[in-house]
Coordinates of C-alpha atoms in Angstrom, one line a residue:
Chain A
X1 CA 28.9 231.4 85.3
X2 CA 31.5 229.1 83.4
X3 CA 30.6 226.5 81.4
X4 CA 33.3 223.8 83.3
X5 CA 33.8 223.9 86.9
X6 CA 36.0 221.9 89.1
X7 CA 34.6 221.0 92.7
X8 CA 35.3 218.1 95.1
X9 CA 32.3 216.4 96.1
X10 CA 31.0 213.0 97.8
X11 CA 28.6 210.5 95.4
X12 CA 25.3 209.7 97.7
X13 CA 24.1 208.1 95.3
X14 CA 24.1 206.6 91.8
X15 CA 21.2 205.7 89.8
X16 CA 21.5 203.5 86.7
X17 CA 20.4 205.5 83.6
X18 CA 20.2 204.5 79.5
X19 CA 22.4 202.2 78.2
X20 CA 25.6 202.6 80.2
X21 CA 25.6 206.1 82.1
X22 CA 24.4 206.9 85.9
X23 CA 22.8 210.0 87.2
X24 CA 24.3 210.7 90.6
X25 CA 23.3 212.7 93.7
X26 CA 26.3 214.7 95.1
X27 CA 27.2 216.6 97.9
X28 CA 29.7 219.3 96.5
X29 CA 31.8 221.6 98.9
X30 CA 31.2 224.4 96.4
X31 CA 27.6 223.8 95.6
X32 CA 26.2 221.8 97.9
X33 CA 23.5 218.8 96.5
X34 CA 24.0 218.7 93.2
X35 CA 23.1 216.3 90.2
X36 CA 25.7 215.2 87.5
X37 CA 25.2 212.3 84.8
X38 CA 28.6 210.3 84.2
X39 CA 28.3 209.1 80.6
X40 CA 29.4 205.1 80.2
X41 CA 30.4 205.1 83.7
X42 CA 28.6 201.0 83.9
X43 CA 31.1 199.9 81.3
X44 CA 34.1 198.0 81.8
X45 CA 36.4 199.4 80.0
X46 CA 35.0 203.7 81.4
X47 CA 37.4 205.7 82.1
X48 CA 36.0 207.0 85.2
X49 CA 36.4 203.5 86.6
X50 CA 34.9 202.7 90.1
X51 CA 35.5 206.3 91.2
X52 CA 32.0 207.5 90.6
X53 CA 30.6 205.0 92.9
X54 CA 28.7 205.7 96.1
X55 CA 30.6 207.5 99.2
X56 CA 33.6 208.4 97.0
X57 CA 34.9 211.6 97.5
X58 CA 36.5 212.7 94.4
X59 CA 37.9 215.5 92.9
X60 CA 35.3 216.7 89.6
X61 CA 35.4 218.6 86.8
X62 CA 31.5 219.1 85.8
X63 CA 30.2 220.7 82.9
X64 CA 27.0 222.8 82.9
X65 CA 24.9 222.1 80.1
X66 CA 21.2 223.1 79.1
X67 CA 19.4 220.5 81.3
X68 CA 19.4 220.3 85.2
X69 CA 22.0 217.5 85.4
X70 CA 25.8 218.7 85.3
X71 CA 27.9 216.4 83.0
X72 CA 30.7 214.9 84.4
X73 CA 33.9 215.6 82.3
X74 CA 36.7 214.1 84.4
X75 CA 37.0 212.4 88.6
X76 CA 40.0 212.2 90.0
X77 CA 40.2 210.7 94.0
X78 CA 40.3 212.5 97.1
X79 CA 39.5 209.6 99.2
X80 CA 37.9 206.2 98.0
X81 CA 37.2 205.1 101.8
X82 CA 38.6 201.4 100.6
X83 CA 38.0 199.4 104.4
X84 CA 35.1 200.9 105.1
X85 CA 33.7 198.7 101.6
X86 CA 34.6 195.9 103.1
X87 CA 32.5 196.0 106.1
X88 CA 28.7 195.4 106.2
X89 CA 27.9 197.4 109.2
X90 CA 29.6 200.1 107.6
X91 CA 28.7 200.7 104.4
X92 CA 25.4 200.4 106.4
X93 CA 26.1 203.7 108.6
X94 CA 28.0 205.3 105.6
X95 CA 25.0 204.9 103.4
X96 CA 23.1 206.0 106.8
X97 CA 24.7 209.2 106.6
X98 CA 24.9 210.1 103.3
X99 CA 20.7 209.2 103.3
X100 CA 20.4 212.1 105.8
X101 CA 22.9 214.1 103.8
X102 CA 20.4 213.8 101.0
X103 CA 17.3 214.4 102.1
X104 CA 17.8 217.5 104.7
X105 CA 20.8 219.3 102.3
X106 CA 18.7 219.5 99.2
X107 CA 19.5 222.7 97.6
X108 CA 22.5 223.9 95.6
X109 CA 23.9 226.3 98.4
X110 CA 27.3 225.2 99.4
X111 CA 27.3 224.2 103.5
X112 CA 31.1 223.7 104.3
X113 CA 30.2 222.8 107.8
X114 CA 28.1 219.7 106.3
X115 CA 30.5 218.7 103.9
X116 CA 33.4 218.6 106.6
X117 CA 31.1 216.8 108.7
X118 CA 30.1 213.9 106.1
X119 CA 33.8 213.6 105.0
X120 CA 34.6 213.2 108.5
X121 CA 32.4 210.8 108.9
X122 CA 33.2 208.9 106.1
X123 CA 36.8 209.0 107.3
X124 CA 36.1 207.3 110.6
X125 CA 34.1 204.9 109.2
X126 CA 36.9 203.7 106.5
X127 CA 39.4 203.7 109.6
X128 CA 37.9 202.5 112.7
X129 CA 36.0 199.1 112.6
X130 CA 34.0 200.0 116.2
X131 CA 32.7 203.5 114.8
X132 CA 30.2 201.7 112.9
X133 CA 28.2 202.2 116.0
X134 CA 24.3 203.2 116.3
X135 CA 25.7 205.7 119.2
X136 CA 28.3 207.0 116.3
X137 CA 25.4 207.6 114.0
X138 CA 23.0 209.4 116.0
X139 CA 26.1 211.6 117.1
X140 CA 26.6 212.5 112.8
X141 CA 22.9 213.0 112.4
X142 CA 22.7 215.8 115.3
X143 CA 26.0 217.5 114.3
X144 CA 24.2 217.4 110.6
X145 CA 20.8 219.0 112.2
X146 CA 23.4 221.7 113.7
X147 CA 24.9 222.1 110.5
X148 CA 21.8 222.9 108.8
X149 CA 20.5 225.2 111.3
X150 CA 18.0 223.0 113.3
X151 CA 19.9 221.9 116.2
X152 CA 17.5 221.4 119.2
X153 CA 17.4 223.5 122.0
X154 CA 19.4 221.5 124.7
X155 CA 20.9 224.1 127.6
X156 CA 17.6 225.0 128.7
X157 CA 13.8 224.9 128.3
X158 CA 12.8 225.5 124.4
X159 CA 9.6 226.9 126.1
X160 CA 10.1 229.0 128.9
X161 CA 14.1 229.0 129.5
X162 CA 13.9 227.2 132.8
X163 CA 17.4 225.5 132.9
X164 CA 16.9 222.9 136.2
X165 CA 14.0 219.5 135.6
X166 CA 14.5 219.1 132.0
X167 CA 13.2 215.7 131.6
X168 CA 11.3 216.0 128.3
X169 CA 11.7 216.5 125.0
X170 CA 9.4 218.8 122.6
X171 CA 10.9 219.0 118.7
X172 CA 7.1 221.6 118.5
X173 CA 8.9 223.4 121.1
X174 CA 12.4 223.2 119.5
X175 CA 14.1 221.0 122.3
X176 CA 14.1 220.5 125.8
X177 CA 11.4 221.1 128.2
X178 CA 10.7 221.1 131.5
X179 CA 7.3 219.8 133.9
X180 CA 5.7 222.6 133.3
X181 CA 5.8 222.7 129.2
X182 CA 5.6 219.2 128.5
X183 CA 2.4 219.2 126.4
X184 CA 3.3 217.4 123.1
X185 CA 6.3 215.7 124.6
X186 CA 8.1 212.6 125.1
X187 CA 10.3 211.3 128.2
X188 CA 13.9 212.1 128.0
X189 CA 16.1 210.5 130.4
X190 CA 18.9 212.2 131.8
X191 CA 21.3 209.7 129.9
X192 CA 19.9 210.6 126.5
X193 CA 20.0 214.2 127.5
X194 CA 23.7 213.9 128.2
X195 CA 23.7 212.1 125.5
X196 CA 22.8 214.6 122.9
X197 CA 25.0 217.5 124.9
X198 CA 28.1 215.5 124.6
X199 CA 27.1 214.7 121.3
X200 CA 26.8 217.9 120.1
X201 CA 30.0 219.5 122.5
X202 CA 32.6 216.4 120.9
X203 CA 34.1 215.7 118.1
X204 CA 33.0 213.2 115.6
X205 CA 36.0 210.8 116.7
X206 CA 34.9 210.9 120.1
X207 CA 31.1 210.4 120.0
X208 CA 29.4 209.2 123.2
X209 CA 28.2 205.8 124.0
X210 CA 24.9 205.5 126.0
X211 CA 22.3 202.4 126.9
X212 CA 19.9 201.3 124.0
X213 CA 17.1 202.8 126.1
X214 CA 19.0 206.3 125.8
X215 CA 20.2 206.3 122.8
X216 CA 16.3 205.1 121.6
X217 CA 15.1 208.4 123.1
X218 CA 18.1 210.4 121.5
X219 CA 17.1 208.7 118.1
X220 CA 13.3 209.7 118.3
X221 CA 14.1 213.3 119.6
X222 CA 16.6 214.0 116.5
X223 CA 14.1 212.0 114.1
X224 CA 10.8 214.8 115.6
X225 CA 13.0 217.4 114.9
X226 CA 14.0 216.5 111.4
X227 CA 10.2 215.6 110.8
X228 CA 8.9 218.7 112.2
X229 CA 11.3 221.8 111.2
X230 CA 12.7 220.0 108.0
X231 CA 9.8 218.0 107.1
X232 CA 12.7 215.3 106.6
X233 CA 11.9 211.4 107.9
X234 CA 14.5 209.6 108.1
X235 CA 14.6 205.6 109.1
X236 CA 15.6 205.7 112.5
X237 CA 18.9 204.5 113.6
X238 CA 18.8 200.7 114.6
Chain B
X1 CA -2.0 217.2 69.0
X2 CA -3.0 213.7 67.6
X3 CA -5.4 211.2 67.5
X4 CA -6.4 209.2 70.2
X5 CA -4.8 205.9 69.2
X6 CA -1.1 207.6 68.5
X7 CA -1.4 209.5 71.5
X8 CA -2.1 206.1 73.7
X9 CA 0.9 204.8 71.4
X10 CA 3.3 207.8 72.4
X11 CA 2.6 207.6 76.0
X12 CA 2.8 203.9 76.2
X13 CA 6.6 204.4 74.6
X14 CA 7.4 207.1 76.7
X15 CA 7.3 204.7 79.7
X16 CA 9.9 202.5 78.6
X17 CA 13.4 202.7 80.5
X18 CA 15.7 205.9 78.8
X19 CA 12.7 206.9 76.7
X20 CA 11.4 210.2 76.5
X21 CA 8.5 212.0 75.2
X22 CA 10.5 213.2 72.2
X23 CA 11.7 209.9 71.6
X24 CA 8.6 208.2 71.8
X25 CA 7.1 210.3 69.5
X26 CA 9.8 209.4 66.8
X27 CA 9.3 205.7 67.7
X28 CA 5.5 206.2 67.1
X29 CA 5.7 207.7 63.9
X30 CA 8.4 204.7 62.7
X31 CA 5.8 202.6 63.7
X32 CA 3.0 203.9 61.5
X33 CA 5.4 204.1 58.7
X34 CA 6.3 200.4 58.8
X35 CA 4.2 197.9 57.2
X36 CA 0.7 196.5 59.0
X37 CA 2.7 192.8 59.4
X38 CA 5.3 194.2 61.0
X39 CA 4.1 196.5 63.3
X40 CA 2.2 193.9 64.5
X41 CA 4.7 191.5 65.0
X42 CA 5.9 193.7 67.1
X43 CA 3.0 193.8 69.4
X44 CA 2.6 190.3 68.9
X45 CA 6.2 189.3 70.2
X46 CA 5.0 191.8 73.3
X47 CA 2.1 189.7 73.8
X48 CA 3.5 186.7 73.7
X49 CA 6.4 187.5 76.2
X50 CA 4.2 188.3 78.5
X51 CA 1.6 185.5 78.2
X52 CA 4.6 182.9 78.5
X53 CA 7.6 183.9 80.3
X54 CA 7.7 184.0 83.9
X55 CA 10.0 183.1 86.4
X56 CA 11.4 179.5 87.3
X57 CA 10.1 178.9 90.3
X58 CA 13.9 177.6 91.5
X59 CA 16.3 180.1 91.0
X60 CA 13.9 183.5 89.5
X61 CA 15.8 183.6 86.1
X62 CA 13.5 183.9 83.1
X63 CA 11.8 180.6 81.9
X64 CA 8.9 179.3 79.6
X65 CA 7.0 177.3 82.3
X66 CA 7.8 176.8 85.6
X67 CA 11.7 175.9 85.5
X68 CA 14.4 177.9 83.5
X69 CA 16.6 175.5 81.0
X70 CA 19.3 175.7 83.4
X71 CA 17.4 174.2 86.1
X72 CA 16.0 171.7 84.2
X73 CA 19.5 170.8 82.9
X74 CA 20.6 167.4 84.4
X75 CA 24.2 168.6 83.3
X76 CA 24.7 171.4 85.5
X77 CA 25.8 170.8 88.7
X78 CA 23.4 171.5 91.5
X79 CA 26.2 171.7 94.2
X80 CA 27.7 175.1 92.6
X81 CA 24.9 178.3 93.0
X82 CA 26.2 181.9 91.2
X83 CA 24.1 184.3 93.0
X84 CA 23.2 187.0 90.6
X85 CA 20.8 190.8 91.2
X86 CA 18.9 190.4 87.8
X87 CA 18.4 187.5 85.0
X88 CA 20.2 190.1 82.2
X89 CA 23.3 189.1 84.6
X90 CA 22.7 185.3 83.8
X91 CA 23.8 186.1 80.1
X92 CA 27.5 187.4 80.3
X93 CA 28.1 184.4 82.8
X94 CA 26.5 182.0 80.6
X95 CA 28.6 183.6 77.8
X96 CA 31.9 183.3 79.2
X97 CA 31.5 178.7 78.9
X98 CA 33.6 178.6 82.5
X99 CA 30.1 177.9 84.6
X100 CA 29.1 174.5 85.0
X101 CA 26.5 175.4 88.3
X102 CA 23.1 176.9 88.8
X103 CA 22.0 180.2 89.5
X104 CA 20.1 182.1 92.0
X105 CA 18.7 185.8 91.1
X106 CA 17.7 187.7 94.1
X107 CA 15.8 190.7 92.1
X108 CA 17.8 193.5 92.7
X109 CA 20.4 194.4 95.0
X110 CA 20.1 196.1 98.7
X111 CA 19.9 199.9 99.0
X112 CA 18.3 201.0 101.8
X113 CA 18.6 204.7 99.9
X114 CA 16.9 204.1 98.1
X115 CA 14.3 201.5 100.2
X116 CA 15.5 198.2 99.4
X117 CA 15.8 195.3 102.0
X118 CA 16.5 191.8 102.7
X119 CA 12.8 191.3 102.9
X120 CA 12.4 192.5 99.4
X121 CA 15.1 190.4 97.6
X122 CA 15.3 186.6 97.2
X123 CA 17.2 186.1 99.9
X124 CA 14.8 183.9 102.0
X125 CA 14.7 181.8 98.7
X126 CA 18.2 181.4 98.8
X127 CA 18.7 180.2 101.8
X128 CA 15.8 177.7 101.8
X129 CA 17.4 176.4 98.9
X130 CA 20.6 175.8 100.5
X131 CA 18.7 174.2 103.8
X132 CA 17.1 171.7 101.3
X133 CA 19.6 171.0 98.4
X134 CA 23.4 170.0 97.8
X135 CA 24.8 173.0 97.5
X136 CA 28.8 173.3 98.2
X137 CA 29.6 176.2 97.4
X138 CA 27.8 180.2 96.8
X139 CA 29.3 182.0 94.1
X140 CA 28.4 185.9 94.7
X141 CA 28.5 187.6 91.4
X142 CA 26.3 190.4 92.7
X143 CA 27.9 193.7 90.6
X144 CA 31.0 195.5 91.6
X145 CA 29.2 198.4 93.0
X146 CA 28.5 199.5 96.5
X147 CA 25.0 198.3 96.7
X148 CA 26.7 194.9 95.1
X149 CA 29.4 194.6 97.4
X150 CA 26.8 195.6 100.7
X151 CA 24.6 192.7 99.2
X152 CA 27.5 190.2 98.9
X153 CA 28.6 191.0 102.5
X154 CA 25.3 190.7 103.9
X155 CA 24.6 187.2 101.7
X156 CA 27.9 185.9 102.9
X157 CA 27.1 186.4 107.4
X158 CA 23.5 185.2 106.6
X159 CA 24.9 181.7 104.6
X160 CA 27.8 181.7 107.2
X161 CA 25.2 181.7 110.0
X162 CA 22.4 179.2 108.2
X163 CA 24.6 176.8 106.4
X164 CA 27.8 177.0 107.5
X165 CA 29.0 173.7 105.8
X166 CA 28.6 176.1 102.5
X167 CA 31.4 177.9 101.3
X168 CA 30.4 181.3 100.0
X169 CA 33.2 182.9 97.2
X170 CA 33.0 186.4 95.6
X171 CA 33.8 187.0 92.0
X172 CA 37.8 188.5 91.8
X173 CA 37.8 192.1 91.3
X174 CA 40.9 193.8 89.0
X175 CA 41.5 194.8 85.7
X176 CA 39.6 194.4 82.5
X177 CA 41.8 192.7 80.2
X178 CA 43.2 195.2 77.3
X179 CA 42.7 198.5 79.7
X180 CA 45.1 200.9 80.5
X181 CA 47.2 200.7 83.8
X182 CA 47.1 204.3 84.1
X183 CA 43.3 204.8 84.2
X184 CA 42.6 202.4 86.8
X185 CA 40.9 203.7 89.6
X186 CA 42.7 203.2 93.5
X187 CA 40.2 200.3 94.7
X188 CA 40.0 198.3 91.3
X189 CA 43.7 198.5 91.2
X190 CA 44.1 197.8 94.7
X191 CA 42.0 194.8 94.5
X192 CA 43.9 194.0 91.4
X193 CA 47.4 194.0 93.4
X194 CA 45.9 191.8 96.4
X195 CA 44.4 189.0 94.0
X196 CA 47.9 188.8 92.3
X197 CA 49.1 185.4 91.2
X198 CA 52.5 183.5 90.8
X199 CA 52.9 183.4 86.7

């Protein structure tokens, strides 16, 4: 493995560290979550500037030391996301996303599908003032669950395949179920149902709106799922 | 490996921000090498601190008694606030002689990454203060980061909303004076070009 790598990444997060340096939490297209320390990033005068600063996605050149944390050598811009800083309500959902990023991608396996995803995300945030939206949101989170493998079962009944009546949702069972396999379930309208299938059958851009009530029941049957199969809670979605 | 006492010592150190157990050790044995008075000093000046400074109960910088210098300086003008994240942040502003106003330091800044809220800054504080005093105006000088800037948004609709006779201003943004054109970054630079003035 060489010593100096070059991989484009998105910061999730920067922690102050010593003197002058941050440790941050990345989401790499090459290595997935990875750790990297930028030395004197906090100083004026640094010649990584502002680039190293949360939900930047930047170009890096990282060297692999003896310790677990990469150090970075050298960040160059891919995209700094510069309206999207200048909105509350969406640095809210940026930081939103790049939370779940965090805590349900958490090993060093690259996941192009995830990184697309966030970038995307990121990139309708920064360009479209009204996709700061809770709707918007929940639609990222359950294209993230897909990404990462735990998509709920949505076409039919997770416990016995029946595909008519599905008016609850199990995340024990892995999705949907019908009447007759409801132990352990919640109500889920028909709206929030629809909600997660166009969800999930869209694109990012063009994420589904539904009523609060619906999109409350979308929230909690995405948030069971992530507590159940990836033992990831997450603040739900206000 | 050692006594009691230097153990206790070492991991005591250890704690401290950026220290580790290597480096605590190293501090440890520097402070049984140093004289009796001095080493006490040390935990003397510990003591002390801690026994005397708290926070002013106006604006949460660090004070000697229940209001910071500032506060209790009839110079300053209470019409001006300069909204800060932590009283360290108080010192560079002090040290540039251009602030003539008060200060407000909300504790931190809001992350909810990382689990920080309104709830758990001095917000409330703030705006209480505002409802009560003269303020005029609400400098933000929360830090040029992401969790800065999300603060200073949310700081600004909450004032807007509360007190709207007070105008709330954000630090400018650009370039440090004596860097490099070339190794600015797109948004400082950007922010640099929109807060141009006429020479």
């Amino acid at each position: 493995m060489p010593a100096t790598f070059q991989t484009e990444a998105v910061v999730l997060r920067s922690i102050r560290y010593s003197e002058a340096d941050r440790v941050l939490h990345l989401y790499s297209r090459e290595r997935g979550r990875i750790g990297a320390i930028a030395k004197g990033v906090r100083r004026v005068k640094s010649r990584f500037g502002g680039r190293l600063e949360p939900l930047f996605r930047v170009d890096l050149l990282l060297h692999e030391g003896r310790g677990e944390l990469y150090t970075v050598t050298s960040a160059e811009t891919v995209d700094p996301h510069p309206s999207l800083r200048e909105r509350r309500d969406a640095i809210e959902r940026a930081t939103q996303a790049c939370d779940a990023v965090l805590r349900l991608l958490d090993s060093q396996e690259p996941n192009r599908a995830a990184y697309n995803l966030l970038c995307r995300e990121l990139r309708i945030l920064d360009g479209d003032p009204a996709a700061a939206s809770r709707a918007q949101a929940l639609a990222f989170r359950l294209k993230l669950l897909l990404a990462a493998g735990f998509a709920p079962e949505l076409a039919a009944c997770a416990s016995c395949g029946e595909r008519e009546h599905l008016s609850a949702f199990s995340a024990s069972a892995g999705g949907v179920v019908c009447p007759g396999c409801e132990a352990g379930s919640f109500p889920l309208g028909s709206e929030a149902h629809a909600f997660l299938v166009e969800s999930l059958g869209r694109s990012l851009a063009e994420a589904p709106s539904a009523s609060d009530r619906a999109l409350g029941q979308a929230d909690r049957a995405i948030a069971e799922t992530l507590e159940h199969h990836a033992h990831v809670r997450l603040r739900r979605v206000a | 490996m050692f006594s009691p006492p230097v153990n206790r010592l070492i991991t005591e150190l250890a704690r401290l921000p950026g220290i580790g157990q290597r480096t605590a050790q190293r501090l440890a044995f520097h402070i049984l090498r140093t004289p009796e008075e001095e080493a006490l000093a040390l935990a003397d000046a510990i003591r002390e601190v801690k026994e005397k400074v708290g926070h002013c109960e106006v604006c949460f910088n660090l004070a000697v008694g229940p209001r910071c210098r500032i506060c209790e300086d009839e110079r300053r003008s209470p019409e001006l606030i300069c909204v800060v994240e932590e009283p360290s942040d108080v010192i560079p502003i002090e040290r540039t002689h251009e602030w003539g106003g008060r200060y407000h330091v909300l504790g931190g800044a809001l992350s909810p990454i990382d689990g920080v809220d309104p709830e758990d800054l001095r917000i409330a504080e703030l705006l209480t203060r505002l409802d009560d005093g003269d303020a005029r105006e609400v400098v933000v000088a929360t830090n040029a980061t992401t969790t800065g800037e999300a603060t200073a948004l949310y700081l600004a609709d909450a004032i807007r909303e509360r007190t709207p006779q007070v105008t709330v201003t954000r630090l400018a943004s650009g370039l440090p004076v004596g860097a490099d054109l070339e190794y600015a970054d797109e948004i400082t630079l950007g922010k640099a070009l929109q807060g141009r003035h006429a020479l």
